[in-house]
Tab-separated table of C-alpha atoms and ligand atoms in Angstrom:
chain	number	residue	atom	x	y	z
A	1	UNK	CA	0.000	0.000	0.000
A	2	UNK	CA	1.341	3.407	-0.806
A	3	UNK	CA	2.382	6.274	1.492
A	4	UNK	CA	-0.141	8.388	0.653
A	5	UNK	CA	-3.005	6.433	1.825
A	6	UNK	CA	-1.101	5.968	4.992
A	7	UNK	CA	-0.916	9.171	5.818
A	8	UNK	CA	3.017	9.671	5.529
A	9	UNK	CA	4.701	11.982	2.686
A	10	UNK	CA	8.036	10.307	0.792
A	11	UNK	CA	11.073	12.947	-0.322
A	12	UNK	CA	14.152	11.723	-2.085
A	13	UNK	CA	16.259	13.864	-1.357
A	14	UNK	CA	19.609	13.770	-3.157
A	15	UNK	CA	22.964	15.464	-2.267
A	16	UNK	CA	25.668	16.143	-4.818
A	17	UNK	CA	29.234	16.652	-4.050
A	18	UNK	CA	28.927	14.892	-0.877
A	19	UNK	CA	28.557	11.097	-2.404
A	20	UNK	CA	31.631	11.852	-4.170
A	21	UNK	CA	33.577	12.301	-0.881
A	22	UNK	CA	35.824	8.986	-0.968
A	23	UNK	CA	37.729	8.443	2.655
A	24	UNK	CA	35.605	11.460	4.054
A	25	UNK	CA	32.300	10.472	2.853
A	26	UNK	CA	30.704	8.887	6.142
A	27	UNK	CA	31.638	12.122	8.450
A	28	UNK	CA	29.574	14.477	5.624
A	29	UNK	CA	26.724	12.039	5.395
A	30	UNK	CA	26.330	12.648	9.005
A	31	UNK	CA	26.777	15.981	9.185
A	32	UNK	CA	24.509	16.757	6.475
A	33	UNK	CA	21.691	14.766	7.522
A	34	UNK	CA	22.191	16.350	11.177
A	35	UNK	CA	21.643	19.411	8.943
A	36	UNK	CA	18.446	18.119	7.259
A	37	UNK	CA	16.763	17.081	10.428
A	38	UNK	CA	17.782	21.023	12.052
A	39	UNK	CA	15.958	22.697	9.096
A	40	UNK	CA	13.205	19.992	9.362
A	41	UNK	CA	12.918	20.994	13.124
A	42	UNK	CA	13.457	24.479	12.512
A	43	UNK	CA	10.388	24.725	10.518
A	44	UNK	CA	8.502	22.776	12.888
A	45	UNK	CA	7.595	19.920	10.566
A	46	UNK	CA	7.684	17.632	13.588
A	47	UNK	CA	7.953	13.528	13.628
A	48	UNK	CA	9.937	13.876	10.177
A	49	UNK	CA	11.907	10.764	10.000
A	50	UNK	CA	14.949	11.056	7.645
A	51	UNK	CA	17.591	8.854	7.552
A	52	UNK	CA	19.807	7.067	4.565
A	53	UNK	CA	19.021	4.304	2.489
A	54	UNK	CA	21.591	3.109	0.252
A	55	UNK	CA	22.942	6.319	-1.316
A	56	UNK	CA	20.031	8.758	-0.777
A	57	UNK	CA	18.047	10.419	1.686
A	58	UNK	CA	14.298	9.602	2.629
A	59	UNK	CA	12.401	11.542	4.608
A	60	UNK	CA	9.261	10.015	5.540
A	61	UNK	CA	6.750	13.307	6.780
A	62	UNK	CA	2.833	13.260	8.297
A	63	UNK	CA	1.504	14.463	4.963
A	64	UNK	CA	-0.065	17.072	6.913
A	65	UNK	CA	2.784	19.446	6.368
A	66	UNK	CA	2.141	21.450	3.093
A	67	UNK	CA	4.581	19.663	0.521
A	68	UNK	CA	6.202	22.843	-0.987
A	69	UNK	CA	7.245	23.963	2.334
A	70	UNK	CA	8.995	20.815	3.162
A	71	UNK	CA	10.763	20.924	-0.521
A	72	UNK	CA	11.685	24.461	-0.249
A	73	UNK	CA	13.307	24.050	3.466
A	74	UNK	CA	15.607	20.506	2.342
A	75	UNK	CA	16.172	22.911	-0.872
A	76	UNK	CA	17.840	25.386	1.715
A	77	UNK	CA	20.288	22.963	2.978
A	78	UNK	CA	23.485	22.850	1.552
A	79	UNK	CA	24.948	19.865	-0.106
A	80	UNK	CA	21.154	18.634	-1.090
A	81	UNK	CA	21.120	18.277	-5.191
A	82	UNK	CA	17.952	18.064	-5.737
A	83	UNK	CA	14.194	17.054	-4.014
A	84	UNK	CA	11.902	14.941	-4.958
A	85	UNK	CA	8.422	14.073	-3.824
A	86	UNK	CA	7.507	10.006	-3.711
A	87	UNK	CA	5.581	7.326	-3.021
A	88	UNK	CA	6.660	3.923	-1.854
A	89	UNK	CA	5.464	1.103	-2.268
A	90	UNK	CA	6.187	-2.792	-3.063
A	91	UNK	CA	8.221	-3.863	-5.657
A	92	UNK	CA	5.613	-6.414	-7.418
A	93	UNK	CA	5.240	-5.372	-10.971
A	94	UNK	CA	1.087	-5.255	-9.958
A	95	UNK	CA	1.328	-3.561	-6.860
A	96	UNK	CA	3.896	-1.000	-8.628
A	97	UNK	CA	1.397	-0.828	-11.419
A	98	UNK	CA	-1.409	0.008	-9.154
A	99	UNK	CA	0.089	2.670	-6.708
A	100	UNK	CA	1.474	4.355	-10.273
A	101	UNK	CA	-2.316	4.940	-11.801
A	102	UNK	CA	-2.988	6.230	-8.056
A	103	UNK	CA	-0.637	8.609	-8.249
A	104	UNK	CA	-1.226	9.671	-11.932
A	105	UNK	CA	-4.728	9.779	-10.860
A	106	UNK	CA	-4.083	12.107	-8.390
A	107	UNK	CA	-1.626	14.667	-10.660
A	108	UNK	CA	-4.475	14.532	-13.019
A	109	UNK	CA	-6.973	15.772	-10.178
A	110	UNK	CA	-4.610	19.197	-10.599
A	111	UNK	CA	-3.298	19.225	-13.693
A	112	UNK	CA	-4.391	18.772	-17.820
A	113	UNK	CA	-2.693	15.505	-18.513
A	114	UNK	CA	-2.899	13.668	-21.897
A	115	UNK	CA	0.421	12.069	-22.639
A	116	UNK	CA	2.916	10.624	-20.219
A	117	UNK	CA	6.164	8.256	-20.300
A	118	UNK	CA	7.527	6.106	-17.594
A	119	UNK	CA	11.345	5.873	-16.627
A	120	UNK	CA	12.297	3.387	-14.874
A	121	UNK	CA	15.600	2.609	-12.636
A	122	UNK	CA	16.505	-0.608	-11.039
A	123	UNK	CA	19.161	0.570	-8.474
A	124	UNK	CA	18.525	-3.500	-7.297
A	125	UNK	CA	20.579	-5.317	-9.751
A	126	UNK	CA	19.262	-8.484	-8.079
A	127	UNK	CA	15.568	-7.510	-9.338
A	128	UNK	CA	14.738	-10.128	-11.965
A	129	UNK	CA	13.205	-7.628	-14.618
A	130	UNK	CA	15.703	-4.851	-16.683
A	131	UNK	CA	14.697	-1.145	-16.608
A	132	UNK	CA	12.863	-0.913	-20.128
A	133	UNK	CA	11.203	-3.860	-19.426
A	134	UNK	CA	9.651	-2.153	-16.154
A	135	UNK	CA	9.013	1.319	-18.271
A	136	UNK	CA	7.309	-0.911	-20.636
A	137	UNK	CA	4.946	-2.808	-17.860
A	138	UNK	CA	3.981	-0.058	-16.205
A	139	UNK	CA	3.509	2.374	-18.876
A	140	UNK	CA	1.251	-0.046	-20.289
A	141	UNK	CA	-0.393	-0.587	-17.123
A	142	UNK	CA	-1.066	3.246	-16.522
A	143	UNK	CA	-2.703	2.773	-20.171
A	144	UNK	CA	-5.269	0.141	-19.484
A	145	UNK	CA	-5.868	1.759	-16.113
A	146	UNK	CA	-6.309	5.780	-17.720
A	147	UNK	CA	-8.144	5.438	-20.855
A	148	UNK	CA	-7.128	9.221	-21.690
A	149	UNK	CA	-3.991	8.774	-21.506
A	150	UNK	CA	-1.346	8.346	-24.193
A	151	UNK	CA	2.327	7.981	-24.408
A	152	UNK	CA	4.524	10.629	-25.859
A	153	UNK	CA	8.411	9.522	-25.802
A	154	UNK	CA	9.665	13.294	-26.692
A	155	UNK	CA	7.134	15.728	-24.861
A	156	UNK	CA	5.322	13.882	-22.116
A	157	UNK	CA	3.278	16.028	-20.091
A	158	UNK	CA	4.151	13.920	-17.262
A	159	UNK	CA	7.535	12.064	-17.253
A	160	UNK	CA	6.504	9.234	-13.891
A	161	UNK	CA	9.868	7.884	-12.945
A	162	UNK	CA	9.537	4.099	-11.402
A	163	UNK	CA	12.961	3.390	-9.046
A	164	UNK	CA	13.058	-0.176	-7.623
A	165	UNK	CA	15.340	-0.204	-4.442
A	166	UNK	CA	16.398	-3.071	-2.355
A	167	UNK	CA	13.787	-1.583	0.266
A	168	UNK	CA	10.824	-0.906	-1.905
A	169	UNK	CA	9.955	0.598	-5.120
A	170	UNK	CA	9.582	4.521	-5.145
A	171	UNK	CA	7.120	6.469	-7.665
A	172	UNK	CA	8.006	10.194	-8.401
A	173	UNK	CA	7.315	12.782	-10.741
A	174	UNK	CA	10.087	15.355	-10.981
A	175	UNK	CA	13.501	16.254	-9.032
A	176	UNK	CA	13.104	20.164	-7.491
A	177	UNK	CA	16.683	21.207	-8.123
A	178	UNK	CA	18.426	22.598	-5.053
A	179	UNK	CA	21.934	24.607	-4.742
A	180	UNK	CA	24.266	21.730	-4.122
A	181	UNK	CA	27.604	22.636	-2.500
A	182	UNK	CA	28.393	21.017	0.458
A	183	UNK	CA	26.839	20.865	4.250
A	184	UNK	CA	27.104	23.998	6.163
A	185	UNK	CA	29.758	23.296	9.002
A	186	UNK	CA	32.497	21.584	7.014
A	187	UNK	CA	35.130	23.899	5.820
A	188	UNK	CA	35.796	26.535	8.460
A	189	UNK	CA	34.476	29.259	9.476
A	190	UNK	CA	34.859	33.106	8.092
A	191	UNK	CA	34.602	36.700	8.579
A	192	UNK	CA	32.156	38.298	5.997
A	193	UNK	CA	32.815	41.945	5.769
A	194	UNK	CA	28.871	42.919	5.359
A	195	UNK	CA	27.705	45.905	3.622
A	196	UNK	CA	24.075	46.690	2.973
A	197	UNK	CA	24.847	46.570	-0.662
A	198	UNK	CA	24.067	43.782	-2.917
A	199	UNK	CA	26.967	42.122	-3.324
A	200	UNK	CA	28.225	41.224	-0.001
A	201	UNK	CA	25.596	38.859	0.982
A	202	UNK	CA	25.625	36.715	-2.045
A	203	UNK	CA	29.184	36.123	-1.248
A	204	UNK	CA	28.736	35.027	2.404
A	205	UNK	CA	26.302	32.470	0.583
A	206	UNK	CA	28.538	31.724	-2.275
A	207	UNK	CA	31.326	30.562	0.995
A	208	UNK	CA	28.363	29.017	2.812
A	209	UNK	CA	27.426	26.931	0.251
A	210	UNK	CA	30.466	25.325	-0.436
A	211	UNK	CA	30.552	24.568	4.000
A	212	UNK	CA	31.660	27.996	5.522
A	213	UNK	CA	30.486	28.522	8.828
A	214	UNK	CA	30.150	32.773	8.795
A	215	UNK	CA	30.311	35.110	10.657
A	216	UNK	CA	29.924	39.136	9.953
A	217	UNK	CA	31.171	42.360	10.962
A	218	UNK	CA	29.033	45.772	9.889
A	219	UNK	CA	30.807	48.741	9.652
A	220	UNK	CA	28.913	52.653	10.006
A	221	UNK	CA	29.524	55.634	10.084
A	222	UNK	CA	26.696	56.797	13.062
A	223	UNK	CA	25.045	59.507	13.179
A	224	UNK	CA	26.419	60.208	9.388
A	225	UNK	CA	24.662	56.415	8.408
A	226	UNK	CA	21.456	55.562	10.232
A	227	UNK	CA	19.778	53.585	12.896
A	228	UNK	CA	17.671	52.445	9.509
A	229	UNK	CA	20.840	51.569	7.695
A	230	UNK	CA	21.588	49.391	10.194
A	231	UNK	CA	18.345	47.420	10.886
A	232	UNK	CA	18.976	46.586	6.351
A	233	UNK	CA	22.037	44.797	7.652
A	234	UNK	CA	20.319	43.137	10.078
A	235	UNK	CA	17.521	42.415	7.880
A	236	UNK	CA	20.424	40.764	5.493
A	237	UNK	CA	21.706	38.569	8.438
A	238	UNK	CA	18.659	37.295	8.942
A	239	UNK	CA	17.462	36.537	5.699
A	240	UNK	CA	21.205	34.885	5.170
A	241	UNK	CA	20.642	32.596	8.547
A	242	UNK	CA	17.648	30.740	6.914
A	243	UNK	CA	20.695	29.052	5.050
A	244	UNK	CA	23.018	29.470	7.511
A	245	UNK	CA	21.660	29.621	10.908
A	246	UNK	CA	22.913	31.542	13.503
A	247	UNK	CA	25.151	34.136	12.157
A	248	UNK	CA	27.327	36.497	14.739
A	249	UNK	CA	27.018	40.070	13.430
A	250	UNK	CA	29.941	42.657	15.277
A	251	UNK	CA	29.070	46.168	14.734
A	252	UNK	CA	31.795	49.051	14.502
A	253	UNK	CA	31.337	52.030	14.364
A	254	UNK	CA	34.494	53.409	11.697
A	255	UNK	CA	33.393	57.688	12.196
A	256	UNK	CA	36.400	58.424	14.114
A	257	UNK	CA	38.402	56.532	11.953
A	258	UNK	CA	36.933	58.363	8.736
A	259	UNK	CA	37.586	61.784	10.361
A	260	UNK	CA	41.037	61.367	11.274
A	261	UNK	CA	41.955	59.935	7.213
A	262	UNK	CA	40.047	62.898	6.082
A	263	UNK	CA	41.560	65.377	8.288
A	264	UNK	CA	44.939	64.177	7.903
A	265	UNK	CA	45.116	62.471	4.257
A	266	UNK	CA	44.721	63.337	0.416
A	267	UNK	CA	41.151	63.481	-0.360
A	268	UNK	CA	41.891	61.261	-3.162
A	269	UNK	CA	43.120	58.520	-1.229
A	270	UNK	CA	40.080	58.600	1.180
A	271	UNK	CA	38.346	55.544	-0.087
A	272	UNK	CA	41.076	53.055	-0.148
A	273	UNK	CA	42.869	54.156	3.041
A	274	UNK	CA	39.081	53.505	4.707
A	275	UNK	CA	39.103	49.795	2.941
A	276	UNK	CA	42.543	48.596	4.575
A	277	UNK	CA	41.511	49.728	8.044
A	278	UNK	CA	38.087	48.169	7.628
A	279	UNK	CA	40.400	44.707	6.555
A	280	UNK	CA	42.840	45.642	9.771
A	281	UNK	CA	40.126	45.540	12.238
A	282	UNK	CA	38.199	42.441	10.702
A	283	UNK	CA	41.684	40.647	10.819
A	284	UNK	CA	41.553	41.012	14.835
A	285	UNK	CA	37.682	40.423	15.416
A	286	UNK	CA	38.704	37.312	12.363
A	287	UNK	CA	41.906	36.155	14.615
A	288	UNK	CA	39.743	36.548	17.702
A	289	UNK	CA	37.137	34.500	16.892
A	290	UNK	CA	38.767	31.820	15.012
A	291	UNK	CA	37.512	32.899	11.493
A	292	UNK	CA	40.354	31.973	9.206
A	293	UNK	CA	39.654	34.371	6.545
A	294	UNK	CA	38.222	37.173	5.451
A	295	UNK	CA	35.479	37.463	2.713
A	296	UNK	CA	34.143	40.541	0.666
A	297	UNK	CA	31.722	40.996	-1.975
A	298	UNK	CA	34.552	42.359	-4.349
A	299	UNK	CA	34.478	41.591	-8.057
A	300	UNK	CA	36.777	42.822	-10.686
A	301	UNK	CA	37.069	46.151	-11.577
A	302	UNK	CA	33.448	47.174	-10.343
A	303	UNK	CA	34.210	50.313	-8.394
A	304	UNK	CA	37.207	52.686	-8.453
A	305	UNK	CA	38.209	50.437	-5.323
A	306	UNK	CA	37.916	47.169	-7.081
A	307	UNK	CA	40.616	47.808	-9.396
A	308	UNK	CA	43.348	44.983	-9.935
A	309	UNK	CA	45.870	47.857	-8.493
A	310	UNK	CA	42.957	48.758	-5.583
A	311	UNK	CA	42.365	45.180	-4.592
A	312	UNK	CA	46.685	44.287	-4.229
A	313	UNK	CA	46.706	47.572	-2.006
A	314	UNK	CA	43.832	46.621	-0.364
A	315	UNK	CA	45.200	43.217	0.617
A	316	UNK	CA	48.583	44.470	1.743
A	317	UNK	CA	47.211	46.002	5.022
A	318	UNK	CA	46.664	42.210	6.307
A	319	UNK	CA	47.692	38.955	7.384
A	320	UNK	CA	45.004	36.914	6.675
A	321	UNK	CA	43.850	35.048	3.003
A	322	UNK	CA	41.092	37.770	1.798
A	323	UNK	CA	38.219	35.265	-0.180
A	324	UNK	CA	36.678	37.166	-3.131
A	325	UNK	CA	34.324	34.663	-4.235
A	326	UNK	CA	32.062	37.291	-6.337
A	327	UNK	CA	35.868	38.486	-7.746
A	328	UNK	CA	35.218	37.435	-11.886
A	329	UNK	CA	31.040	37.985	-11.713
A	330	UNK	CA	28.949	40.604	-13.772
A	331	UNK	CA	26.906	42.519	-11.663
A	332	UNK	CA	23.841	40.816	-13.592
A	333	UNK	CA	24.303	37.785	-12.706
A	334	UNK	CA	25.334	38.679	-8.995
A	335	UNK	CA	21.740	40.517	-8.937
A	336	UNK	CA	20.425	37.068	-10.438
A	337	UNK	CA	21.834	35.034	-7.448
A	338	UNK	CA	20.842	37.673	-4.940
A	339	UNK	CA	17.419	37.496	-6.171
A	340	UNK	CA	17.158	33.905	-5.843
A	341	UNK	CA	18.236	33.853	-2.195
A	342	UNK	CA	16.034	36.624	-1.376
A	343	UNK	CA	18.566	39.297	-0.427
A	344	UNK	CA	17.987	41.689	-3.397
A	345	UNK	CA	14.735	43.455	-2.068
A	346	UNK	CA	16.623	44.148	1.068
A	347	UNK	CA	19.479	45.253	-0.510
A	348	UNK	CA	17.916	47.794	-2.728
A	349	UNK	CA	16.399	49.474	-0.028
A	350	UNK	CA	17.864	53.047	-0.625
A	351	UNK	CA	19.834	53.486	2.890
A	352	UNK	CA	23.460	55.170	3.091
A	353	UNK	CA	26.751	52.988	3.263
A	354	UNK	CA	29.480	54.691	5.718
A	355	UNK	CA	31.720	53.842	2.491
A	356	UNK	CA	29.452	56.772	1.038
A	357	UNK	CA	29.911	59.065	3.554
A	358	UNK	CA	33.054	60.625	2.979
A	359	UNK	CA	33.313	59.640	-1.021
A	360	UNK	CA	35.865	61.627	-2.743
A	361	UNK	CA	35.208	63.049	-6.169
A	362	UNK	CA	38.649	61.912	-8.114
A	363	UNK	CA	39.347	58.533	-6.225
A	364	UNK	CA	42.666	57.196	-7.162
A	365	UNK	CA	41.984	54.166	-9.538
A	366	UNK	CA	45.601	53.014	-9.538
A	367	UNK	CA	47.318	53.693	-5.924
A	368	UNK	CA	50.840	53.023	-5.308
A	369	UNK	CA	51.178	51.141	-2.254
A	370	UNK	CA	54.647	53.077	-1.330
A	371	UNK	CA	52.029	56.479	-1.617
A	372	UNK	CA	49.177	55.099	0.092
A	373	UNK	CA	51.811	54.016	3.253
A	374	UNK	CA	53.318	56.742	3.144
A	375	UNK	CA	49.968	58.852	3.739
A	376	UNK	CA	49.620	56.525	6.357
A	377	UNK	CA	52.512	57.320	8.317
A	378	UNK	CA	50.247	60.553	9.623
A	379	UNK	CA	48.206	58.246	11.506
A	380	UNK	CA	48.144	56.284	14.521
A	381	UNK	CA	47.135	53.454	12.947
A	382	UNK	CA	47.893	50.508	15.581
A	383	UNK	CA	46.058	52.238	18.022
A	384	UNK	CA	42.892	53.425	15.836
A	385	UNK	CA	42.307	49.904	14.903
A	386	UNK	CA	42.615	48.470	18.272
A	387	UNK	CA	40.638	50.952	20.092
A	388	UNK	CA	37.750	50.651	16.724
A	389	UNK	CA	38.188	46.859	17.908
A	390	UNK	CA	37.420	47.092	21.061
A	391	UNK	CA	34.506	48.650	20.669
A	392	UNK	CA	33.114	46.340	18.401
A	393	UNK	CA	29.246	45.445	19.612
A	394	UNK	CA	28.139	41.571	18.760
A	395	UNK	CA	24.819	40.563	17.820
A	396	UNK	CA	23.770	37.333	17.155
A	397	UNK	CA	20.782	37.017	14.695
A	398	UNK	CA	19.126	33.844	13.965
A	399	UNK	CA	15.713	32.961	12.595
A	400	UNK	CA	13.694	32.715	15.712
B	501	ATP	P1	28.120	45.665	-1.783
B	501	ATP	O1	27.044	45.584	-2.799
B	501	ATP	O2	28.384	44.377	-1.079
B	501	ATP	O3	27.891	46.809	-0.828
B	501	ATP	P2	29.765	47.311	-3.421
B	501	ATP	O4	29.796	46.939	-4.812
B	501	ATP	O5	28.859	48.398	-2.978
B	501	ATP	O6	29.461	45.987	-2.565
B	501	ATP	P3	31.963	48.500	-1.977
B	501	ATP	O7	31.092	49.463	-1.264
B	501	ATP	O8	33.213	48.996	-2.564
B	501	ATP	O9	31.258	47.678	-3.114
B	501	ATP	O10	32.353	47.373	-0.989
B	501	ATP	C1	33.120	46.263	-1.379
B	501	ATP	C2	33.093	45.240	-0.274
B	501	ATP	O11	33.593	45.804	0.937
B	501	ATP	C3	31.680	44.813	0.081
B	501	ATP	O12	31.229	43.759	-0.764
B	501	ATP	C4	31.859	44.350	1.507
B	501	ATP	O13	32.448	43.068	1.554
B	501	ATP	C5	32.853	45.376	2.030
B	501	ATP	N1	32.133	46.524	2.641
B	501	ATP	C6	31.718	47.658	2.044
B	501	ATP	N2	31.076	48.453	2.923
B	501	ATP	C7	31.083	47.799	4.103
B	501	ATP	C8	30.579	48.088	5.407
B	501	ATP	N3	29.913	49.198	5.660
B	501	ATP	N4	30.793	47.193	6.382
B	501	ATP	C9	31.453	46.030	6.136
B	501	ATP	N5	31.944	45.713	4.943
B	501	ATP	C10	31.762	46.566	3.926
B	502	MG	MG1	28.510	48.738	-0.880
C-alpha cells in the first residue's frame, strides 16, 4: 500500500558533491543529515523521520505538512542536489502498477494531462526484470488503467519515474533542483565583511554553500549612516541565517576613523585608506574568533576600489587570506543570485553605506602602495584599529 493512503509523505532527497567524498564520505553524510533534520525541526515539521538508504536520503513526513514547504526548506540545505516528492510502495510489478495509476490519478486531479512516459531505474541489480522492461509494464499498465492517456516519448506532459530499491519501489514525478555545495559546518568558518549593498551577501552564501560557517562584521559611520541603515544589515543577516543559521554580526562604528583619514590624508586617497583599516580591524575580530579568513563581496574592476591595483593595495594592510568569491562575476548575474536567495529586495532598499559618507570626487583608480603608506605614516594606525576593535558590539541574529 502506498504512502499516501497511509498518511506519511516520501522525499528523495539527493545530495551532490557529498557522495563523491571517498575516505571522508561517512563524516559528511552525518553531518549533512544532522543538517536536514535542524531545518526539518526548525520549521517545525515535527515527527519527520529522515535517515539514509543506500545512497540517498528519505524523509518520511505526516503528509499534513504542506509539501512545498517541506521541498523548499531541504532545498535550503546545503549539499542537497535536488528534491523529490515520492511514493513507496512494493516492488511487485502489480502492486507498482497500481500505486502508479494512483498517483497519476491524483496529478491529473490538478493538472491537464494527456500524454505521459515512464522511466524506470533498477538501483537492485538483483531484481529479476531490466529497466525498459519495467518502463514498458507499467507504462502499459497506466494505459489500461487511464483510458485518456497516451504515451509521448519526446514531450510527455508527465515524465513518472519508477525506481526499484532493495527496500521498496519509489514512484516520483520530478527532481526540485536545489543549490548543491556542500553541508554547512564543514570547511571553516569566516569573517564576511557585510555591507548593505548587494553584493556582499551573495558572497557570504557563495562561501556558505560550499561549508563555511560565517560570521559578519558591519561597519557605520553613526550619526552620518542611520539607525535604519543598520536594521537593512540586520535584515540581510537574517534573511542569510535561513541558510546558515545563527550568524554572529559585530558592529563598529568606523566615524572616528573616517575623520582622522580625512583630516589628515589626500582626499583622493580617502576611499582606499578607509578599505585597509576596515580589513585591519576584521583581521583582529577574524583572529579573535577563530575565522580563518576574510570574505568581501569584491568583483573585478566594479568600483574605483575594485581595481586589480585597488584590490593588491587593499590586501597588503593584512595577514590573513582575503576570499573574493564574487571576484570574476557581472553585476547581472550577482543581482540574479541575490534574487534567488532573497537578499535583493533588502538590498535595494535606498539606505546610506558609511563607504558613502566621505566619497571623494577623483578617487585614485591606480594607488601606489609606497604612496598610500606613506599617507599613512600621519596616523596612529595601531592604536585606531585596536581601540575601533574594542569597541566592536556583537549581535547574534538567527531565525527565531
Ligand atoms: P556591496 O554591494 O556588497 O555593498 P559594493 O559593490 O557596494 O558591494 P563597496 O562598497 O566597494 O562595493 O564594498 C566592497 C566590499 O567591501 C563589500 O562587498 C563588503 O564586503 C565590504 N564593505 C563595504 N562596505 C562595508 C561596510 N559598511 N561594512 C562592512 N563591509 C563593507
Ligand atoms: Mg557597498
Amino acid at each position: 500500500m502506498n504512502n499516501e493512503v497511509i498518511n506519511k509523505n516520501i522525499y528523495i532527497i539527493r545530495c551532490g558533491e557529498v557522495s563523491l567524498k571517498g575516505m571522508n564520505k561517512p563524516y559528511f553524510e552525518r553531518i549533512l543529515l544532522e543538517r536536514l533534520k535542524k531545518a526539518f525541526k526548525f520549521n517545525n515539521f515535527n515527527d519527520a523521520d529522515i535517515r539514509w538508504i543506500d545512497g540517498l536520503i528519505i524523509a518520511e513526513v505526516p503528509s499534513i505538512y504542506d509539501r512545498e514547504e517541506i521541498i523548499r526548506a531541504a532545498s535550503k540545505v546545503f549539499g542537497v542536489a535536488s528534491v523529490s516528492y515520492a511514493i513507496k510502495t512494493g516492488k511487485e510489478i502489480e502492486e507498482i502498477s497500481n500505486d502508479a495509476i494512483i498517483f497519476m490519478k491524483n496529478i491529473m486531479l490538478k493538472e491537464d494531462i494527456k500524454t505521459f512516459k515512464v522511466k524506470a531505474k533498477r538501483a537492485d541489480k538483483t531484481y529479476p526484470i531490466q529497466s525498459p522492461e519495467i518502463a514498458r509494464l507499467i507504462g502499459g499498465a497506466i494505459l489500461k488503467g487511464i483510458n485518456s492517456l497516451s504515451v509521448d516519448i519526446h514531450n510527455p506532459d508527465c515524465e513518472l519515474h519508477i525506481d526499484v530499491r532493495r527496500e521498496g519501489t519509489y514512484i516520483y514525478r520530478n527532481k526540485v533542483k536545489a543549490f548543491g555545495g556542500l553541508p554547512l559546518g564543514t570547511n571553516g568558518r569566516g569573517l564576511l565583511l557585510m555591507s548593505g549593498g548587494i553584493d556582499s551577501p551573495v558572497a557570504a552564501f557563495m562561501m556558505a554553500k560550499r561549508g563555511m560557517t560565517i560570521d559578519a562584521i558591519h561597519f557605520h559611520s553613526y550619526p552620518y549612516t542611520s539607525q535604519r541603515a543598520l536594521d537593512k544589515v540586520k535584515m540581510l543577516v537574517k534573511q542569510l541565517s535561513s541558510y546558515m543559521g545563527d550568524i554572529n554580526l559585530h558592529i563598529v562604528n568606523l566615524l572616528p576613523i573616517q575623520e582622522e583619514i580625512v583630516k589628515n590624508c589626500p582626499a583622493s586617497e580617502v576611499t582606499i585608506l578607509v578599505r585597509r583599516f576596515m580589513m585591519r580591524i576584521a583581521e583582529i575580530i577574524a583572529k579573535k574568533n577563530e575565522d580563518m579568513m576574510l570574505i568581501t563581496g569584491e568583483s573585478l574592476g566594479q568600483v574605483a576600489s575594485q581595481t586589480a591595483e585597488a584590490l593588491v593595495v587593499t590586501d597588503s594592510s593584512v595577514n590573513i587570506p582575503v576570499m573574493r568569491p564574487l571576484i570574476a562575476m557581472d553585476k547581472v548575474d550577482i543581482m540574479d543570485l541575490a534574487k534567488e536567495i532573497g537578499t535583493y529586495e533588502i538590498s535595494i532598499e535606498p539606505y546610506e553605506d558609511c563607504c558613502t559618507v566621505f566619497l571623494p570626487k577623483h578617487p585614485v583608480t591606480k594607488p601606489k602602495l609606497n604612496y598610500i603608506e606613506n599617507s599613512e605614516s600621519a596616523l596612529k594606525v595601531q592604536e585606531l584599529i585596536n581601540s575601533a576593535a574594542e569597541s566592536a558590539e556583537l549581535i547574534k541574529i538567527g531565525l527565531k
